[in-house]
Short mmCIF file of C-alpha atoms (C1' of nucleotides) in Angstrom, two decimals:
data_model
loop_
_atom_site.label_atom_id
_atom_site.label_comp_id
_atom_site.label_asym_id
_atom_site.label_seq_id
_atom_site.Cartn_x
_atom_site.Cartn_y
_atom_site.Cartn_z
CA MET E 1 52.88 -106.46 -97.85
CA ASN E 2 50.75 -105.81 -94.87
CA GLU E 3 49.52 -102.08 -95.43
CA PRO E 4 47.58 -100.63 -92.48
CA PHE E 5 45.20 -99.14 -95.02
CA PRO E 6 43.72 -100.48 -98.17
CA GLU E 7 45.31 -98.92 -101.22
CA THR E 8 42.42 -96.75 -102.18
CA LYS E 9 42.56 -95.04 -98.82
CA THR E 10 45.27 -92.39 -98.20
CA HIS E 11 47.46 -92.62 -95.14
CA ARG E 12 46.35 -90.60 -92.17
CA TYR E 13 48.47 -88.48 -90.16
CA GLN E 14 47.29 -87.98 -86.57
CA TYR E 15 47.81 -85.34 -83.94
CA ASP E 16 46.41 -84.54 -80.64
CA TYR E 17 45.79 -80.81 -81.63
CA PRO E 18 44.43 -79.44 -84.96
CA ARG E 19 47.19 -78.38 -87.33
CA PRO E 20 46.95 -76.01 -90.11
CA ALA E 21 48.36 -76.92 -93.51
CA VAL E 22 51.38 -74.80 -94.35
CA THR E 23 52.44 -73.79 -97.91
CA VAL E 24 54.96 -71.41 -99.50
CA ASP E 25 53.96 -69.40 -102.52
CA ILE E 26 56.37 -67.52 -104.52
CA ILE E 27 56.17 -64.23 -106.36
CA LEU E 28 58.62 -64.62 -109.05
CA PHE E 29 59.50 -61.36 -110.87
CA VAL E 30 61.25 -61.01 -114.15
CA PHE E 31 62.03 -58.10 -116.55
CA GLN E 32 61.11 -58.89 -120.09
CA GLU E 33 60.44 -56.70 -123.16
CA ASP E 34 60.51 -53.43 -120.93
CA GLN E 35 57.80 -55.00 -118.60
CA LEU E 36 58.05 -56.28 -114.98
CA ARG E 37 56.25 -59.62 -114.92
CA VAL E 38 55.21 -62.20 -112.46
CA LEU E 39 54.63 -65.92 -112.94
CA LEU E 40 51.10 -66.92 -112.41
CA ILE E 41 49.51 -70.39 -112.83
CA LYS E 42 45.87 -70.98 -114.11
CA ARG E 43 44.12 -73.00 -111.62
CA ALA E 44 42.83 -76.37 -112.97
CA ASN E 45 40.61 -77.12 -110.22
CA ASP E 46 38.15 -75.61 -107.49
CA PRO E 47 38.22 -73.59 -105.58
CA PHE E 48 38.96 -70.59 -107.93
CA LYS E 49 38.96 -72.80 -111.02
CA ALA E 50 40.29 -71.08 -113.91
CA LYS E 51 41.55 -68.05 -111.86
CA TRP E 52 45.14 -67.27 -111.91
CA ALA E 53 47.15 -67.87 -108.83
CA LEU E 54 50.85 -67.59 -107.48
CA PRO E 55 53.00 -70.75 -107.89
CA GLY E 56 53.52 -72.63 -104.66
CA GLY E 57 52.84 -75.88 -102.74
CA PHE E 58 52.98 -77.51 -99.44
CA ILE E 59 56.05 -77.82 -97.37
CA GLY E 60 57.68 -81.18 -96.96
CA GLU E 61 57.74 -82.89 -93.54
CA ASN E 62 61.32 -82.40 -92.99
CA GLU E 63 61.91 -79.44 -95.35
CA ASP E 64 63.21 -75.90 -94.37
CA LEU E 65 60.74 -73.07 -95.52
CA TYR E 66 63.44 -71.58 -97.77
CA ASP E 67 64.28 -75.05 -99.18
CA ALA E 68 60.56 -75.58 -99.94
CA ALA E 69 60.48 -72.23 -101.87
CA LEU E 70 63.40 -73.27 -103.78
CA ARG E 71 62.15 -76.83 -104.64
CA GLU E 72 58.65 -75.16 -105.82
CA LEU E 73 60.45 -72.87 -108.02
CA LYS E 74 62.65 -75.59 -109.44
CA GLU E 75 59.45 -77.64 -109.98
CA GLU E 76 57.57 -74.77 -111.62
CA THR E 77 60.25 -72.98 -113.64
CA ASN E 78 63.36 -75.15 -113.49
CA VAL E 79 65.57 -72.45 -112.09
CA SER E 80 67.75 -72.56 -109.25
CA ASN E 81 69.93 -69.49 -109.58
CA VAL E 82 67.60 -66.98 -108.05
CA TYR E 83 67.39 -64.41 -105.35
CA LEU E 84 64.75 -65.45 -102.80
CA GLU E 85 63.59 -63.64 -99.81
CA GLN E 86 60.79 -64.23 -97.44
CA LEU E 87 58.14 -61.61 -97.66
CA TYR E 88 55.22 -62.28 -95.39
CA THR E 89 52.99 -65.01 -93.70
CA VAL E 90 49.36 -64.89 -94.24
CA GLY E 91 46.96 -66.99 -92.16
CA LYS E 92 43.38 -65.76 -92.10
CA PRO E 93 41.41 -68.80 -91.15
CA ASP E 94 38.93 -68.68 -94.02
CA ARG E 95 41.51 -67.65 -96.93
CA ASP E 96 41.07 -71.22 -98.30
CA PRO E 97 37.63 -72.46 -98.41
CA ARG E 98 38.95 -76.09 -98.15
CA THR E 99 41.03 -76.15 -94.93
CA ARG E 100 43.03 -73.94 -92.77
CA VAL E 101 46.06 -72.93 -94.71
CA ILE E 102 48.91 -70.83 -93.64
CA THR E 103 51.08 -69.44 -96.48
CA VAL E 104 54.57 -68.19 -96.23
CA ALA E 105 55.16 -65.98 -99.15
CA TYR E 106 58.77 -65.46 -100.75
CA PHE E 107 59.58 -63.24 -103.53
CA ALA E 108 62.07 -64.02 -106.28
CA LEU E 109 64.07 -62.13 -108.74
CA LEU E 110 65.12 -63.92 -111.91
CA SER E 111 67.74 -62.51 -114.22
CA ALA E 112 66.89 -62.18 -117.86
CA GLU E 113 69.65 -64.61 -118.89
CA GLU E 114 67.98 -67.38 -116.90
CA VAL E 115 64.58 -66.55 -118.20
CA ALA E 116 65.84 -66.95 -121.70
CA GLN E 117 67.36 -70.31 -120.79
CA GLN E 118 64.30 -71.84 -119.14
CA GLU E 119 60.97 -73.14 -120.69
CA VAL E 120 58.50 -71.75 -118.19
CA HIS E 121 55.21 -72.04 -120.22
CA GLY E 122 53.32 -75.07 -119.24
CA ALA E 123 56.24 -76.22 -116.94
CA SER E 124 53.63 -76.63 -114.11
CA ASP E 125 51.67 -79.66 -113.55
CA ALA E 126 49.17 -77.65 -111.78
CA GLY E 127 47.90 -76.01 -115.08
CA GLU E 128 48.76 -73.38 -117.60
CA ALA E 129 51.67 -71.07 -116.58
CA ARG E 130 52.62 -67.64 -118.11
CA TRP E 131 54.20 -64.39 -117.28
CA TRP E 132 51.97 -61.34 -116.56
CA ASP E 133 52.66 -57.74 -116.86
CA ILE E 134 52.59 -56.39 -113.21
CA TYR E 135 50.48 -53.48 -114.39
CA ASP E 136 48.02 -55.47 -116.25
CA LEU E 137 47.06 -58.48 -114.20
CA PRO E 138 44.09 -60.91 -114.28
CA GLU E 139 41.84 -61.72 -111.40
CA LEU E 140 43.67 -63.51 -108.97
CA ALA E 141 42.65 -66.44 -106.65
CA PHE E 142 42.63 -66.53 -102.84
CA ASP E 143 44.22 -63.40 -101.31
CA HIS E 144 46.96 -63.49 -103.85
CA GLN E 145 46.34 -59.95 -105.16
CA ALA E 146 47.08 -58.51 -101.71
CA ILE E 147 50.26 -60.59 -101.41
CA LEU E 148 51.41 -59.43 -104.90
CA ASP E 149 50.67 -55.91 -104.15
CA TYR E 150 52.91 -56.15 -100.91
CA ALA E 151 55.48 -57.88 -102.81
CA LEU E 152 55.54 -55.06 -105.26
CA GLN E 153 55.66 -52.53 -102.46
CA ARG E 154 58.80 -54.38 -100.90
CA LEU E 155 60.37 -54.72 -104.43
CA ARG E 156 60.22 -50.90 -104.73
CA TRP E 157 61.29 -50.24 -101.37
CA LYS E 158 64.43 -52.55 -101.89
CA LEU E 159 65.30 -51.00 -105.10
CA GLU E 160 65.55 -47.50 -103.47
CA TRP E 161 67.67 -48.61 -100.48
CA THR E 162 69.60 -51.52 -101.71
CA ALA E 163 71.04 -52.36 -105.03
CA LEU E 164 68.72 -55.13 -106.17
CA GLY E 165 68.08 -53.83 -109.71
CA PHE E 166 70.72 -55.70 -111.49
CA LEU E 167 69.34 -58.99 -110.40
CA LEU E 168 66.72 -58.82 -112.96
CA LEU E 169 69.27 -58.13 -115.73
CA PRO E 170 71.70 -60.08 -117.66
CA SER E 171 75.27 -60.31 -116.34
CA GLU E 172 76.26 -57.53 -118.64
CA PHE E 173 74.05 -54.57 -119.09
CA THR E 174 74.04 -50.98 -120.20
CA LEU E 175 73.11 -48.08 -117.83
CA SER E 176 70.00 -47.36 -119.89
CA GLU E 177 68.81 -50.84 -119.40
CA LEU E 178 69.36 -50.55 -115.74
CA GLN E 179 67.41 -47.23 -115.61
CA ARG E 180 64.57 -48.71 -117.64
CA VAL E 181 64.30 -51.41 -114.91
CA TYR E 182 64.23 -48.83 -112.06
CA GLU E 183 61.62 -46.68 -113.92
CA THR E 184 59.52 -49.65 -114.78
CA ILE E 185 59.48 -50.99 -111.19
CA LEU E 186 59.26 -47.57 -109.52
CA HIS E 187 56.64 -46.59 -112.11
CA GLU E 188 57.99 -43.14 -112.59
CA PRO E 189 60.61 -41.45 -114.97
CA LEU E 190 64.06 -40.78 -113.68
CA ASP E 191 66.52 -38.21 -114.61
CA LYS E 192 69.18 -39.77 -116.70
CA ARG E 193 72.31 -37.90 -115.53
CA ASN E 194 71.23 -38.20 -111.80
CA PHE E 195 70.58 -41.81 -112.16
CA ARG E 196 74.05 -42.69 -113.59
CA ARG E 197 75.76 -40.53 -111.14
CA LYS E 198 74.02 -42.06 -108.28
CA VAL E 199 74.35 -45.67 -109.48
CA LEU E 200 78.07 -45.23 -110.15
CA ALA E 201 78.81 -43.51 -106.89
CA ALA E 202 77.25 -46.41 -105.05
CA GLY E 203 80.09 -48.63 -106.19
CA VAL E 204 77.96 -51.48 -106.90
CA ILE E 205 78.66 -51.64 -110.83
CA GLU E 206 81.84 -51.47 -112.85
CA PRO E 207 82.39 -51.29 -116.63
CA THR E 208 83.37 -54.46 -118.24
CA GLY E 209 85.20 -52.93 -121.06
CA ASN E 210 82.88 -54.22 -123.55
CA MET E 211 80.25 -52.29 -125.70
CA ARG E 212 76.83 -53.28 -126.72
CA ALA E 213 76.47 -52.73 -130.55
CA GLY E 214 72.99 -51.72 -131.56
CA ASP E 215 71.08 -49.64 -134.03
CA HIS E 216 72.82 -46.63 -132.86
CA ARG E 217 75.74 -45.32 -130.79
CA PRO E 218 77.16 -48.37 -128.92
CA ALA E 219 76.79 -48.41 -125.11
CA ARG E 220 79.13 -49.24 -122.48
CA LEU E 221 78.28 -52.44 -120.64
CA TYR E 222 78.55 -52.85 -116.94
CA ARG E 223 78.57 -55.79 -114.28
CA PHE E 224 77.54 -55.66 -110.79
CA THR E 225 80.79 -55.99 -108.62
CA ALA E 226 81.47 -59.03 -106.46
CA THR E 227 80.97 -56.99 -103.18
CA ALA E 228 77.52 -55.85 -104.37
CA VAL E 229 76.26 -59.53 -104.91
CA GLU E 230 77.74 -60.65 -101.48
CA MET E 231 76.06 -57.71 -99.66
CA GLU E 232 72.67 -58.75 -101.05
CA GLN E 233 73.36 -62.45 -100.25
CA ALA E 234 74.33 -61.39 -96.69
CA ARG E 235 71.18 -59.37 -96.21
CA ARG E 236 68.55 -61.50 -97.76
CA ARG E 237 68.56 -64.44 -95.17
CA PHE E 238 67.14 -64.63 -91.69
CA PRO E 239 68.41 -63.21 -89.52
CA MET K 1 27.69 -90.01 -74.00
CA ASN K 2 29.24 -92.02 -76.52
CA GLU K 3 32.74 -90.67 -77.05
CA PRO K 4 34.73 -92.17 -79.74
CA PHE K 5 37.84 -92.41 -77.45
CA PRO K 6 38.21 -93.14 -73.81
CA GLU K 7 38.46 -90.11 -71.44
CA THR K 8 42.11 -90.77 -70.87
CA LYS K 9 42.90 -90.49 -74.61
CA THR K 10 43.04 -87.10 -76.37
CA HIS K 11 41.08 -86.88 -79.46
CA ARG K 12 42.83 -87.25 -82.70
CA TYR K 13 42.94 -84.89 -85.53
CA GLN K 14 43.67 -86.63 -88.93
CA TYR K 15 44.88 -85.38 -92.25
CA ASP K 16 45.91 -87.03 -95.49
CA TYR K 17 49.28 -85.22 -95.38
CA PRO K 18 51.60 -84.53 -92.58
CA ARG K 19 51.25 -81.11 -90.98
CA PRO K 20 53.48 -78.92 -88.98
CA ALA K 21 52.45 -77.38 -85.68
CA VAL K 22 52.16 -73.58 -85.94
CA THR K 23 52.89 -71.32 -83.27
CA VAL K 24 53.26 -67.44 -82.75
CA ASP K 25 56.17 -66.14 -80.63
CA ILE K 26 56.29 -62.61 -79.36
CA ILE K 27 59.20 -60.36 -78.67
CA LEU K 28 57.70 -57.78 -76.29
CA PHE K 29 59.78 -54.82 -75.75
CA VAL K 30 59.51 -52.33 -73.02
CA PHE K 31 61.56 -49.33 -71.86
CA GLN K 32 61.96 -49.46 -68.06
CA GLU K 33 64.56 -47.82 -65.85
CA ASP K 34 66.62 -46.57 -68.80
CA GLN K 35 66.77 -50.14 -70.36
CA LEU K 36 65.40 -51.63 -73.30
CA ARG K 37 63.87 -55.06 -71.93
CA VAL K 38 62.01 -58.02 -73.30
CA LEU K 39 59.72 -60.39 -71.70
CA LEU K 40 61.13 -64.03 -71.23
CA ILE K 41 59.61 -66.93 -69.72
CA LYS K 42 61.45 -69.78 -67.99
CA ARG K 43 60.61 -73.05 -69.23
CA ALA K 44 59.18 -75.35 -66.68
CA ASN K 45 59.46 -78.68 -68.95
CA ASP K 46 61.87 -80.26 -71.35
CA PRO K 47 63.12 -79.47 -73.85
CA PHE K 48 65.34 -76.65 -72.79
CA LYS K 49 63.94 -76.96 -69.32
CA ALA K 50 64.97 -73.99 -67.03
CA LYS K 51 66.06 -72.05 -70.03
CA TRP K 52 64.47 -68.78 -70.83
CA ALA K 53 62.16 -68.64 -73.99
CA LEU K 54 60.17 -66.01 -75.80
CA PRO K 55 56.35 -66.01 -74.94
CA GLY K 56 54.26 -67.77 -77.35
CA GLY K 57 51.86 -70.50 -78.20
CA PHE K 58 49.92 -72.58 -80.73
CA ILE K 59 47.44 -70.71 -83.09
CA GLY K 60 43.92 -71.67 -82.66
CA GLU K 61 42.07 -73.57 -85.28
CA ASN K 62 40.21 -70.63 -86.61
CA GLU K 63 42.21 -67.83 -85.50
CA ASP K 64 44.15 -65.03 -87.50
CA LEU K 65 47.89 -65.19 -86.96
CA TYR K 66 47.57 -61.52 -85.64
CA ASP K 67 44.82 -62.50 -83.34
CA ALA K 68 46.85 -65.46 -81.80
CA ALA K 69 49.70 -63.08 -81.14
CA LEU K 70 47.41 -60.63 -79.40
CA ARG K 71 45.81 -63.44 -77.50
CA GLU K 72 49.05 -64.92 -76.19
CA LEU K 73 50.20 -61.29 -75.34
CA LYS K 74 47.04 -60.98 -73.40
CA GLU K 75 47.38 -64.29 -71.65
CA GLU K 76 50.98 -63.68 -70.74
CA THR K 77 50.85 -59.97 -69.79
CA ASN K 78 47.23 -59.09 -69.71
CA VAL K 79 47.97 -56.28 -71.93
CA SER K 80 45.78 -55.32 -75.02
CA ASN K 81 46.69 -51.98 -76.24
CA VAL K 82 50.00 -52.57 -77.91
CA TYR K 83 51.85 -52.10 -81.12
CA LEU K 84 52.15 -55.42 -82.95
CA GLU K 85 54.05 -56.19 -86.21
CA GLN K 86 54.91 -59.46 -87.80
CA LEU K 87 58.68 -60.12 -87.86
CA TYR K 88 59.64 -63.35 -89.51
CA THR K 89 58.67 -66.99 -89.85
CA VAL K 90 61.16 -69.54 -88.88
CA GLY K 91 60.70 -73.27 -89.80
CA LYS K 92 63.83 -75.29 -89.66
CA PRO K 93 62.86 -78.97 -89.35
CA ASP K 94 64.81 -79.74 -86.37
CA ARG K 95 64.25 -76.53 -84.32
CA ASP K 96 62.01 -78.17 -81.83
CA PRO K 97 63.05 -81.69 -80.96
CA ARG K 98 59.74 -83.00 -80.23
CA THR K 99 57.96 -82.08 -83.63
CA ARG K 100 57.92 -80.03 -86.50
CA VAL K 101 57.04 -76.55 -85.48
CA ILE K 102 56.82 -73.48 -87.56
CA THR K 103 56.72 -70.15 -85.72
CA VAL K 104 55.57 -66.91 -86.82
CA ALA K 105 57.36 -64.35 -84.72
CA TYR K 106 55.75 -60.97 -83.86
CA PHE K 107 57.48 -58.02 -82.16
CA ALA K 108 55.65 -55.90 -79.82
CA LEU K 109 56.19 -52.50 -78.23
CA LEU K 110 54.49 -51.70 -74.85
CA SER K 111 54.28 -48.16 -73.51
CA ALA K 112 55.57 -47.49 -70.01
CA GLU K 113 52.17 -46.57 -68.63
CA GLU K 114 50.73 -49.88 -69.47
CA VAL K 115 53.72 -51.91 -68.12
CA ALA K 116 53.12 -49.92 -64.92
CA GLN K 117 49.57 -50.95 -64.74
CA GLN K 118 50.24 -54.52 -65.54
CA GLU K 119 51.15 -57.27 -63.36
CA VAL K 120 53.68 -59.10 -65.68
CA HIS K 121 55.68 -61.26 -63.23
CA GLY K 122 54.26 -64.64 -62.64
CA ALA K 123 51.54 -63.94 -65.18
CA SER K 124 52.35 -66.99 -67.29
CA ASP K 125 51.25 -70.46 -66.69
CA ALA K 126 54.21 -71.68 -68.51
CA GLY K 127 56.49 -70.77 -65.68
CA GLU K 128 58.19 -67.73 -64.27
CA ALA K 129 58.18 -64.61 -66.26
CA ARG K 130 60.44 -61.59 -66.00
CA TRP K 131 61.95 -58.65 -68.06
CA TRP K 132 65.59 -58.88 -69.24
CA ASP K 133 67.73 -56.22 -70.28
CA ILE K 134 68.37 -56.63 -74.05
CA TYR K 135 72.00 -56.10 -73.39
CA ASP K 136 72.33 -58.84 -70.70
CA LEU K 137 70.30 -61.80 -71.60
CA PRO K 138 70.41 -65.28 -70.30
CA GLU K 139 70.88 -68.32 -72.48
CA LEU K 140 67.79 -68.82 -74.64
CA ALA K 141 65.86 -71.95 -75.55
CA PHE K 142 65.40 -73.01 -79.25
CA ASP K 143 66.59 -70.53 -81.82
CA HIS K 144 65.15 -67.67 -79.83
CA GLN K 145 68.37 -65.82 -79.71
CA ALA K 146 68.50 -65.47 -83.40
CA ILE K 147 64.76 -64.40 -83.59
CA LEU K 148 65.64 -61.75 -80.84
CA ASP K 149 68.69 -60.47 -82.54
CA TYR K 150 66.66 -59.96 -85.65
CA ALA K 151 63.89 -58.25 -83.77
CA LEU K 152 66.38 -55.80 -82.39
CA GLN K 153 67.76 -55.06 -85.83
CA ARG K 154 64.32 -54.53 -87.17
CA LEU K 155 63.37 -52.18 -84.18
CA ARG K 156 66.55 -50.28 -84.68
CA TRP K 157 65.94 -49.87 -88.42
CA LYS K 158 62.26 -48.83 -87.75
CA LEU K 159 63.35 -46.31 -85.25
CA GLU K 160 65.64 -44.60 -87.84
CA TRP K 161 63.17 -44.60 -90.55
CA THR K 162 59.75 -44.25 -88.86
CA ALA K 163 58.70 -42.60 -85.72
CA LEU K 164 58.21 -45.49 -83.41
CA GLY K 165 60.13 -44.44 -80.41
CA PHE K 166 57.31 -42.77 -78.37
CA LEU K 167 55.31 -46.13 -78.47
CA LEU K 168 57.61 -47.15 -75.70
CA LEU K 169 57.04 -44.03 -73.49
CA PRO K 170 53.96 -42.79 -71.54
CA SER K 171 51.60 -40.58 -73.28
CA GLU K 172 53.30 -37.46 -71.98
CA PHE K 173 57.03 -37.31 -72.16
CA THR K 174 60.01 -35.08 -72.38
CA LEU K 175 62.64 -34.75 -75.19
CA SER K 176 65.30 -36.00 -73.05
CA GLU K 177 63.31 -39.24 -72.16
CA LEU K 178 62.72 -39.72 -76.04
CA GLN K 179 66.42 -39.28 -76.69
CA ARG K 180 67.39 -41.88 -74.07
CA VAL K 181 65.00 -44.28 -75.71
CA TYR K 182 66.71 -43.75 -78.99
CA GLU K 183 70.09 -43.91 -77.55
CA THR K 184 69.38 -47.03 -75.70
CA ILE K 185 67.91 -48.95 -78.62
CA LEU K 186 70.32 -47.55 -81.19
CA HIS K 187 73.14 -48.21 -78.49
CA GLU K 188 75.05 -45.10 -79.35
CA PRO K 189 75.05 -41.48 -78.06
CA LEU K 190 73.15 -38.79 -80.15
CA ASP K 191 73.69 -35.06 -80.24
CA LYS K 192 71.07 -33.25 -78.20
CA ARG K 193 70.40 -30.29 -80.35
CA ASN K 194 70.45 -32.35 -83.61
CA PHE K 195 68.15 -34.97 -81.98
CA ARG K 196 65.60 -32.36 -80.92
CA ARG K 197 65.55 -30.40 -84.33
CA LYS K 198 65.11 -33.73 -86.19
CA VAL K 199 62.31 -35.09 -84.11
CA LEU K 200 60.51 -31.55 -83.98
CA ALA K 201 60.91 -31.17 -87.65
CA ALA K 202 59.39 -34.48 -88.43
CA GLY K 203 56.06 -33.11 -87.04
CA VAL K 204 55.11 -36.28 -85.16
CA ILE K 205 55.21 -34.74 -81.75
CA GLU K 206 53.83 -31.63 -80.36
CA PRO K 207 53.96 -29.74 -76.74
CA THR K 208 51.21 -30.56 -74.49
CA GLY K 209 51.63 -27.22 -72.67
CA ASN K 210 52.43 -29.09 -69.49
CA MET K 211 55.79 -29.16 -67.68
CA ARG K 212 57.38 -32.02 -65.87
CA ALA K 213 58.57 -30.94 -62.55
CA GLY K 214 61.70 -32.70 -61.31
CA ASP K 215 64.83 -32.23 -59.45
CA HIS K 216 66.02 -29.51 -61.69
CA ARG K 217 64.60 -27.28 -64.35
CA PRO K 218 61.22 -28.29 -65.42
CA ALA K 219 61.04 -29.91 -68.80
CA ARG K 220 58.47 -29.36 -71.50
CA LEU K 221 56.17 -32.26 -72.05
CA TYR K 222 55.09 -33.66 -75.45
CA ARG K 223 52.68 -36.06 -76.83
CA PHE K 224 52.77 -37.79 -80.25
CA THR K 225 50.30 -36.10 -82.70
CA ALA K 226 47.30 -38.01 -83.86
CA THR K 227 48.60 -38.26 -87.42
CA ALA K 228 51.86 -39.91 -86.28
CA VAL K 229 49.79 -42.70 -84.64
CA GLU K 230 47.70 -43.27 -87.50
CA MET K 231 50.69 -43.40 -89.95
CA GLU K 232 52.02 -46.22 -87.84
CA GLN K 233 48.91 -47.97 -87.44
CA ALA K 234 48.62 -47.71 -91.24
CA ARG K 235 52.06 -49.13 -91.87
CA ARG K 236 51.95 -51.96 -89.45
CA ARG K 237 49.65 -54.41 -90.90
CA PHE K 238 49.79 -56.47 -93.91
CA PRO K 239 49.59 -55.38 -96.76
"C1'" DC Q 1 72.55 -36.10 -143.20
"C1'" DC Q 2 69.30 -37.53 -140.33
"C1'" DA Q 3 67.31 -40.24 -136.55
"C1'" DA Q 4 68.08 -42.34 -132.30
"C1'" DA Q 5 70.24 -43.53 -128.29
"C1'" DA Q 6 74.58 -42.68 -125.50
"C1'" DG Q 7 76.90 -39.74 -122.79
"C1'" DT Q 8 78.29 -35.56 -120.02
"C1'" DG Q 9 78.69 -30.87 -115.58
"C1'" DT Q 10 77.05 -27.21 -112.94
"C1'" DT Q 11 74.25 -24.85 -109.93
"C1'" DA Q 12 70.89 -24.09 -106.13
"C1'" DT Q 13 68.78 -26.12 -102.34
"C1'" DG Q 14 68.06 -28.56 -98.29
"C1'" DC Q 15 69.71 -31.94 -94.96
"C1'" DT Q 16 73.19 -33.60 -91.85
"C1'" DT Q 17 76.85 -32.87 -88.72
"C1'" DA Q 18 79.86 -30.84 -85.37
"C1'" DC Q 19 79.99 -28.08 -81.70
"C1'" DA Q 20 79.48 -24.79 -76.51
"C1'" DC Q 21 77.11 -21.93 -73.64
"C1'" DC Q 22 73.21 -19.88 -70.74
"C1'" DC Q 23 68.86 -21.19 -68.05
"C1'" DA Q 24 65.77 -22.58 -64.46
"C1'" DT Q 25 65.07 -25.14 -60.69
"C1'" DG Q 26 65.85 -27.79 -56.03
"C1'" DC Q 27 68.66 -28.07 -52.23
"C1'" DG J 1 75.27 -20.47 -54.85
"C1'" DC J 2 76.16 -24.64 -56.90
"C1'" DA J 3 74.70 -29.05 -59.07
"C1'" DT J 4 71.74 -30.89 -62.39
"C1'" DG J 5 69.49 -31.50 -66.48
"C1'" DG J 6 66.82 -28.27 -69.89
"C1'" DG J 7 67.21 -25.68 -73.50
"C1'" DT J 8 69.08 -23.06 -77.85
"C1'" DG J 9 71.87 -21.37 -83.14
"C1'" DT J 10 75.25 -21.44 -86.73
"C1'" DA J 11 78.49 -22.73 -89.96
"C1'" DA J 12 80.59 -26.49 -93.19
"C1'" DG J 13 80.10 -30.34 -95.93
"C1'" DC J 14 77.40 -33.37 -98.40
"C1'" DA J 15 73.74 -35.33 -101.03
"C1'" DT J 16 69.89 -34.28 -104.11
"C1'" DA J 17 67.53 -32.11 -107.89
"C1'" DA J 18 66.81 -29.63 -111.87
"C1'" DC J 19 68.34 -28.81 -116.23
"C1'" DA J 20 70.14 -29.06 -122.13
"C1'" DC J 21 73.50 -30.07 -125.36
"C1'" DT J 22 77.16 -32.84 -127.88
"C1'" DT J 23 78.65 -37.41 -129.46
"C1'" DT J 24 78.55 -41.74 -132.12
"C1'" DT J 25 76.61 -44.89 -134.72
"C1'" DG J 26 73.32 -47.08 -138.52
"C1'" DG J 27 70.70 -46.48 -142.43
#
DNA sequence: CCAAAAGTGTTATGCTTACACCCATGC
DNA sequence: GCATGGGTGTAAGCATAACACTTTTGG
């Protein structure tokens, strides 16, 4: 073996002009225990050691941005069936004190069913990972608070104009559960009758015929319709 | 002088991991002669030699993405007073055959007044530059057609939900002129009375008191209100 | 039988749409 | 006086918002 560099040295990539490092960070939203939560990872190293940060990492040499986000998500949370949408690209020169980093932020929605199936805690090699209530966050590393604020803004907006709410729920859900998702994300109470009329009129959900037995009167279960899913799939990607 | 490399060789920038090149490209819209137009530059070199491409270039080593877009715009068109908004980031590994390039696309709106003041043709050192009717475009280099399609979609959407139309007009304009902007961008005819009622009710424009003398009955001139401009300024930036 | 959540209709209001004619000016 | 674009109102239909009681179950 005739390595060009000794083993203790890393390989060097050389370019004629300076290049920034490019990462993807992911804002992964879930709805658990009547809370809207995001996944954060406690940083093991400086800078911002012991602060919480969005999961993410460097893009591969021959990897599409979307694929990189999927891969990071898979590495961190072991989920693959997820709604993923590009959010924004940040690139202030000093946002990472080590080197120039440009970050393409994605936001992701994970259904409750998949959250239950996955073991997310400690899944990261970057440090401790846990879910945080969006309305009770710790101090965040880098400019991640601003990215998260923007993600929440976009999520709210999409909720009002598209039919994204059910992506955070299991495949069968009651209208009250759906309403709680909306109320939690929008952070305001909604009128029950108007909510039901509106969501039913939109034609994005249909009754499954099943009922959810509970402590009290059983509730009709709904699923989202195939066309609603397709519409979101079509909208989510560039262009 | 003890240069580490001979003059004929460029300096080398070295990193431990591969890094993509990062560029900003700009979709610059103007409204001229009842057409919605974009600025394109004819490529002088391969790849895609003699094809038309969006103006853009590499980000500086210590330059914010937004600033890079502003600088490129200034270099290409000599304009600085412009509405600029981040559109999308594309990064398919093979979109540029030479090397891995990630492009942050911005879209920009230039008022008619400024277009008139600037000399845009030939302003680019990258080759011939000219305005193209958005509905009669040449074949484009790279994935620029897809980026442009997306920019147009976003422009239409913003036009319906915000009050962006007047950014393409001179500071004083008639309601008919404003309506023509909307009709051209949305690519559909609008009802004159409804259009006027709606735009006036929105409170984003106000009469200046002046009249435009023309071939026929003079038309009232309007300006957009200070609050409307501020609202757009506030909305445009991340977060 | 009581607590708790599910479910259900009507009215008033404002917004959107469709639609046709007179007005002021230059030539 | 005529051609050209500027300017104006109304009625119908539709979506939204406000609002309170009955139903079904488990304990």
